[in-house]
GROMACS .gro file of C-alpha atoms in nm:
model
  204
    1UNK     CA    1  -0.604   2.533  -0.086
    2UNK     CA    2  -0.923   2.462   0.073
    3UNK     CA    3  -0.884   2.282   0.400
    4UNK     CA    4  -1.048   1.946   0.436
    5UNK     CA    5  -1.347   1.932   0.676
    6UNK     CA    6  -1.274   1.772   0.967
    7UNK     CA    7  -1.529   1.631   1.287
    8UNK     CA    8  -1.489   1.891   1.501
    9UNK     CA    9  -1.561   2.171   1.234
   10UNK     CA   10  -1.899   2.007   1.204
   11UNK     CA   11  -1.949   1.929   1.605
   12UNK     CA   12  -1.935   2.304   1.674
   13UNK     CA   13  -2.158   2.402   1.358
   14UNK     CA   14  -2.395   2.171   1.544
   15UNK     CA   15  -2.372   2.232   1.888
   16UNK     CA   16  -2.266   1.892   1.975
   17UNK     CA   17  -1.980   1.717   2.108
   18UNK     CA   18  -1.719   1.554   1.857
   19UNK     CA   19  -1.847   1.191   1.967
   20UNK     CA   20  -2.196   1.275   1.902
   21UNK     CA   21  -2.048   1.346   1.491
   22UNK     CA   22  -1.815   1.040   1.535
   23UNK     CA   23  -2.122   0.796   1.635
   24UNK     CA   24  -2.360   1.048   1.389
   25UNK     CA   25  -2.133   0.951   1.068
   26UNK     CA   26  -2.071   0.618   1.158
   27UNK     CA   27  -2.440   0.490   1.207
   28UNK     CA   28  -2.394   0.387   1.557
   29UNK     CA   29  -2.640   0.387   1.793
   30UNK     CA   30  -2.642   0.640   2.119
   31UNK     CA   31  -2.844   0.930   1.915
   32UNK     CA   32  -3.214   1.068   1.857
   33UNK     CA   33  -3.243   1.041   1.483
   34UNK     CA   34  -3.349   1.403   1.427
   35UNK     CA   35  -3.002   1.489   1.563
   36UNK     CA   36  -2.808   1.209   1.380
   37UNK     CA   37  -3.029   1.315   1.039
   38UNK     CA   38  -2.887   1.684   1.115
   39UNK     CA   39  -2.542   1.633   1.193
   40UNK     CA   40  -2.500   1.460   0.828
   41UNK     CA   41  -2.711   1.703   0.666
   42UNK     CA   42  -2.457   1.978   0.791
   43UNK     CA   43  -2.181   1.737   0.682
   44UNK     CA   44  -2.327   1.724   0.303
   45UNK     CA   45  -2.321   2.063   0.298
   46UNK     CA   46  -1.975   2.148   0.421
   47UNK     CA   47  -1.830   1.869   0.214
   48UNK     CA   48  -1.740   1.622   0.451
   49UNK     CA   49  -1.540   1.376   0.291
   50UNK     CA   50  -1.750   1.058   0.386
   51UNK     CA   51  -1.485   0.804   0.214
   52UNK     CA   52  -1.270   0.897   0.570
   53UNK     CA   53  -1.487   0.651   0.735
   54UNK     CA   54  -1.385   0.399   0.514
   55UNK     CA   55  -1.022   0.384   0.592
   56UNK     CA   56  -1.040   0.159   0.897
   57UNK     CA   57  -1.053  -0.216   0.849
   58UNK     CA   58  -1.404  -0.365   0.823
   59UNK     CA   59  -1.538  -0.520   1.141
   60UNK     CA   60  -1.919  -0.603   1.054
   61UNK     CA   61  -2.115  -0.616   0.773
   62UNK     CA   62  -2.494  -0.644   0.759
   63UNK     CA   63  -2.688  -0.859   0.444
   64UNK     CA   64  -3.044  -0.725   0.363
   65UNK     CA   65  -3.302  -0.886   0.191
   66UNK     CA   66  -3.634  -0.739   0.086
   67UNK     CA   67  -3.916  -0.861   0.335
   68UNK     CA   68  -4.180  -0.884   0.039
   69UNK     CA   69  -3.993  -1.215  -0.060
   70UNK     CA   70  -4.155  -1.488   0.113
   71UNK     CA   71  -3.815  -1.562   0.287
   72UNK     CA   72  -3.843  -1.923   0.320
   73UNK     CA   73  -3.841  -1.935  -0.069
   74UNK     CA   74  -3.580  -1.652  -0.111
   75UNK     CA   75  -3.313  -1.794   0.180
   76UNK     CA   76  -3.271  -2.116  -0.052
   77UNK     CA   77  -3.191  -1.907  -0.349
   78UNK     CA   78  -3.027  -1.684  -0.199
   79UNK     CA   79  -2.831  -1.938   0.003
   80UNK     CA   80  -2.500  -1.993  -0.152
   81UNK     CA   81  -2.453  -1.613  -0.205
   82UNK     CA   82  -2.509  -1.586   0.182
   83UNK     CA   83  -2.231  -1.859   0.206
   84UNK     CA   84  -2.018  -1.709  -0.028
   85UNK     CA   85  -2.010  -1.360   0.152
   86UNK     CA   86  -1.985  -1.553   0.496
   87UNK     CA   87  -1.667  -1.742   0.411
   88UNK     CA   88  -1.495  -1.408   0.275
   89UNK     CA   89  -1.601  -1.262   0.573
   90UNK     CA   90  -1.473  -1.530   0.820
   91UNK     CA   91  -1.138  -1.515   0.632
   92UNK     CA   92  -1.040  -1.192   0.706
   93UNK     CA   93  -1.237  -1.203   1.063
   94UNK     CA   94  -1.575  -0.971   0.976
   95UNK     CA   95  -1.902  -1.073   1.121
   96UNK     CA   96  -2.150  -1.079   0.936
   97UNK     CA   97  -2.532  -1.040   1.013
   98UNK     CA   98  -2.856  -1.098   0.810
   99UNK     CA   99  -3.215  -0.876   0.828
  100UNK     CA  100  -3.496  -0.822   0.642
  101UNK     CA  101  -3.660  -0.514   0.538
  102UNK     CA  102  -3.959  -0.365   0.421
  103UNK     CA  103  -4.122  -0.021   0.324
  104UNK     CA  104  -4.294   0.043   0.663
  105UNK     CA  105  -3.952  -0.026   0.899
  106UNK     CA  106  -3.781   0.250   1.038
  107UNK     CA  107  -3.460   0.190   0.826
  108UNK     CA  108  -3.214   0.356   1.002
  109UNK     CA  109  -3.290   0.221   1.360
  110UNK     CA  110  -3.320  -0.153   1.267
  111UNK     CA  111  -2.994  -0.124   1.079
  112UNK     CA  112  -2.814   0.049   1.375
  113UNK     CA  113  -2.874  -0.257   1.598
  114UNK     CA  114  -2.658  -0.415   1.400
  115UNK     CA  115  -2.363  -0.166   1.375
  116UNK     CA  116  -2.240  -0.266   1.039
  117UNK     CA  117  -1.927  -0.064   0.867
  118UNK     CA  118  -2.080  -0.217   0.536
  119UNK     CA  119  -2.411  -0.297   0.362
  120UNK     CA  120  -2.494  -0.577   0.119
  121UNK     CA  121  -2.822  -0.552  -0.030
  122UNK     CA  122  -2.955  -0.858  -0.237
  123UNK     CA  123  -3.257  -0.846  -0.496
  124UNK     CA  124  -3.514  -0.562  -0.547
  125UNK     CA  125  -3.520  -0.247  -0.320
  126UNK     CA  126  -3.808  -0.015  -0.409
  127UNK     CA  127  -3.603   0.327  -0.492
  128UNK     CA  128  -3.781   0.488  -0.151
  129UNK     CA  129  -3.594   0.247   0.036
  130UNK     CA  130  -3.256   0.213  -0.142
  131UNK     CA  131  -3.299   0.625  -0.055
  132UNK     CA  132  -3.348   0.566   0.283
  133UNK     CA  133  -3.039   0.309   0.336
  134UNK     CA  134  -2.807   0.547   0.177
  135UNK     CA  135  -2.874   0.796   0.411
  136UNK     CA  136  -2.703   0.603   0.657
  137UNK     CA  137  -2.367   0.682   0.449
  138UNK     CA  138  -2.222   0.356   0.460
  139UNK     CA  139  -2.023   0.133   0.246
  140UNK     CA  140  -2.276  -0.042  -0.002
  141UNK     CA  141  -2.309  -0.270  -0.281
  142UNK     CA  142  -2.610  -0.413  -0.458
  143UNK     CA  143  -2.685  -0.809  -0.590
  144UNK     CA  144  -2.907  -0.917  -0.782
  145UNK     CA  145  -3.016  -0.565  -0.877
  146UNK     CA  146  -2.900  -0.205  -1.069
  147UNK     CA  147  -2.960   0.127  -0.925
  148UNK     CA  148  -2.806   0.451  -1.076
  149UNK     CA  149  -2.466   0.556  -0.880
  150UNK     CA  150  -2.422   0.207  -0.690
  151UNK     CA  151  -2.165  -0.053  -0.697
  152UNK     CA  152  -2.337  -0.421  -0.789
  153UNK     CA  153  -2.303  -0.718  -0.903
  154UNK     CA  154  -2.562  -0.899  -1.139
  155UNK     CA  155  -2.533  -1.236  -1.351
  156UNK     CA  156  -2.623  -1.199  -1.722
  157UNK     CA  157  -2.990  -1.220  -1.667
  158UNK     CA  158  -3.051  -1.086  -2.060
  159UNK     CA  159  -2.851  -1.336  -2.211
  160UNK     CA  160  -2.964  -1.635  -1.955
  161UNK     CA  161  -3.271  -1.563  -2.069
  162UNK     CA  162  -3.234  -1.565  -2.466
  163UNK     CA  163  -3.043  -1.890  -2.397
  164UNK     CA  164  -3.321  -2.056  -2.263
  165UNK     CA  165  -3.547  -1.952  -2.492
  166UNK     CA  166  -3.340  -2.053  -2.802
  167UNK     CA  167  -3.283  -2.395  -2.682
  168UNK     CA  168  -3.657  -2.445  -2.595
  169UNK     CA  169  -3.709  -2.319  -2.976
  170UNK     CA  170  -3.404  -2.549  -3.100
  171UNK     CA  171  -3.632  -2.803  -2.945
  172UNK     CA  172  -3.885  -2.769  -3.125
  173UNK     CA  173  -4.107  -2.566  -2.955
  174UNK     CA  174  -4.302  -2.280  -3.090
  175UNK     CA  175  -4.273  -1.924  -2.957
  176UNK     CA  176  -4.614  -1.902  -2.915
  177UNK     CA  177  -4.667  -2.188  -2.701
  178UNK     CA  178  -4.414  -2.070  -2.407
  179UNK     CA  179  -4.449  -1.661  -2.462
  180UNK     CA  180  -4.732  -1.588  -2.235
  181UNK     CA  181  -4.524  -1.736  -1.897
  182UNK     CA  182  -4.506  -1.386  -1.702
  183UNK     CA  183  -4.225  -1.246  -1.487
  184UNK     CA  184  -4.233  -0.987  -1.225
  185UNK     CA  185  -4.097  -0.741  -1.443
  186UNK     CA  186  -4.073  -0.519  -1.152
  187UNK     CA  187  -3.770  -0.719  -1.018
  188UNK     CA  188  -3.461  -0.601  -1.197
  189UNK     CA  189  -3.334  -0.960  -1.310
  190UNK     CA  190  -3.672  -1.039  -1.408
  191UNK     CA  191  -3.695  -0.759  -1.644
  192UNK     CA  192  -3.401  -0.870  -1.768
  193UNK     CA  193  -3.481  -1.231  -1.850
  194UNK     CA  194  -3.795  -1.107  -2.002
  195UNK     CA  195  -3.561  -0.889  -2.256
  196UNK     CA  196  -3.377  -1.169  -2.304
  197UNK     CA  197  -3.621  -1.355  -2.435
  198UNK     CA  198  -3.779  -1.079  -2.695
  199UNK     CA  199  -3.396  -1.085  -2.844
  200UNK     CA  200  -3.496  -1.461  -2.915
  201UNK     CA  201  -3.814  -1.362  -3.036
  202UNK     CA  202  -3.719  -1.163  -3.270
  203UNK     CA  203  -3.401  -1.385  -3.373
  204UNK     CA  204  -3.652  -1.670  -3.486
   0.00000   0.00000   0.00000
């Protein structure tokens, strides 16, 4: 039976001290990111068993939002998720912290201020920078967008938006008259409105 890997088995394959892999595989601060970038790289490949980390009660957890919202607009619709997470959170005694991201931030540093044990990621996250979050190996779950492999939550964006559509048509209005409103299609639940309402289009 193989033996399960444990810290010190990947401290000594990297020449550094068991609290340097503790801090490494936690995403706390305290280390050059070169070294914190190697020390899970050699944990990947001696199958580290990363869900470990998750065994001890959650402490902080850190909400990100896409900085190419204009976040004045996106706080208010975004707002009584925030407060949703924030009263879970202050029931079982989690803090919980809020920043905004874009392409150009150094990811892994900005995050690490923080020191969150878990990440909650709301709305669209190019795939470049959903990579570069993972890397930090922590607990995460998506909102308000899909990503192959990840945990998230969505509403019913498809069938919100042939509902809309049919009772604008059960209205009265014509297809033709409302079709040519455009969506970011880019955005996951956007896309998905969009489909929603070429299943109307076709129903009619």
């Amino acid at each position: 039976m193989t033996k399960p890997v444990r810290v010190r088995d990947i401290a000594e394959a990297c020449g550094v001290s068991v609290g340097a892999v503790s801090r490494a595989l936690k995403g706390q601060p305290g280390l050059r990111e070169d070294t914190r970038l190697r020390i899970i790289s050699v944990a990947e490949q001696k199958g580290y068993d990363f869900s470990r980390l998750r065994s001890e009660k959650l402490k902080r957890v850190l909400f990100l939002l896409h900085r190419q919202h204009n976040i004045s607009r996106a706080l208010p619709f975004y707002s009584q998720l925030l407060l949703g997470i924030e009263d879970l959170c202050r029931e079982h005694g989690i803090a919980l912290s809020f920043l905004s991201l874009g392409p150009g931030d150094a990811v892994s540093e900005q995050v690490r201020v923080h020191q969150p044990d878990a990440l909650i990621c709301a709305g669209f996250f190019e795939p470049e920078l959903l990579a570069l979050i993972q890397q930090m190996k922590l607990p995460l779950v998506l909102v308000d967008l899909w990503a192959p492999g990840l945990p998230c939550v969505n509403p019913d964006n498809t069938q919100g938006g042939y509902l809309a559509t049919r009772h604008l048509i059960d209205q009265g209005a014509a297809v033709s008259r409302f079709w040519p409103v455009r969506f970011p299609t880019t955005v996951f639940v956007s896309a998905k409105k969009v489909t929603g309402r070429r299943y109307t289009k076709r129903a009619y």
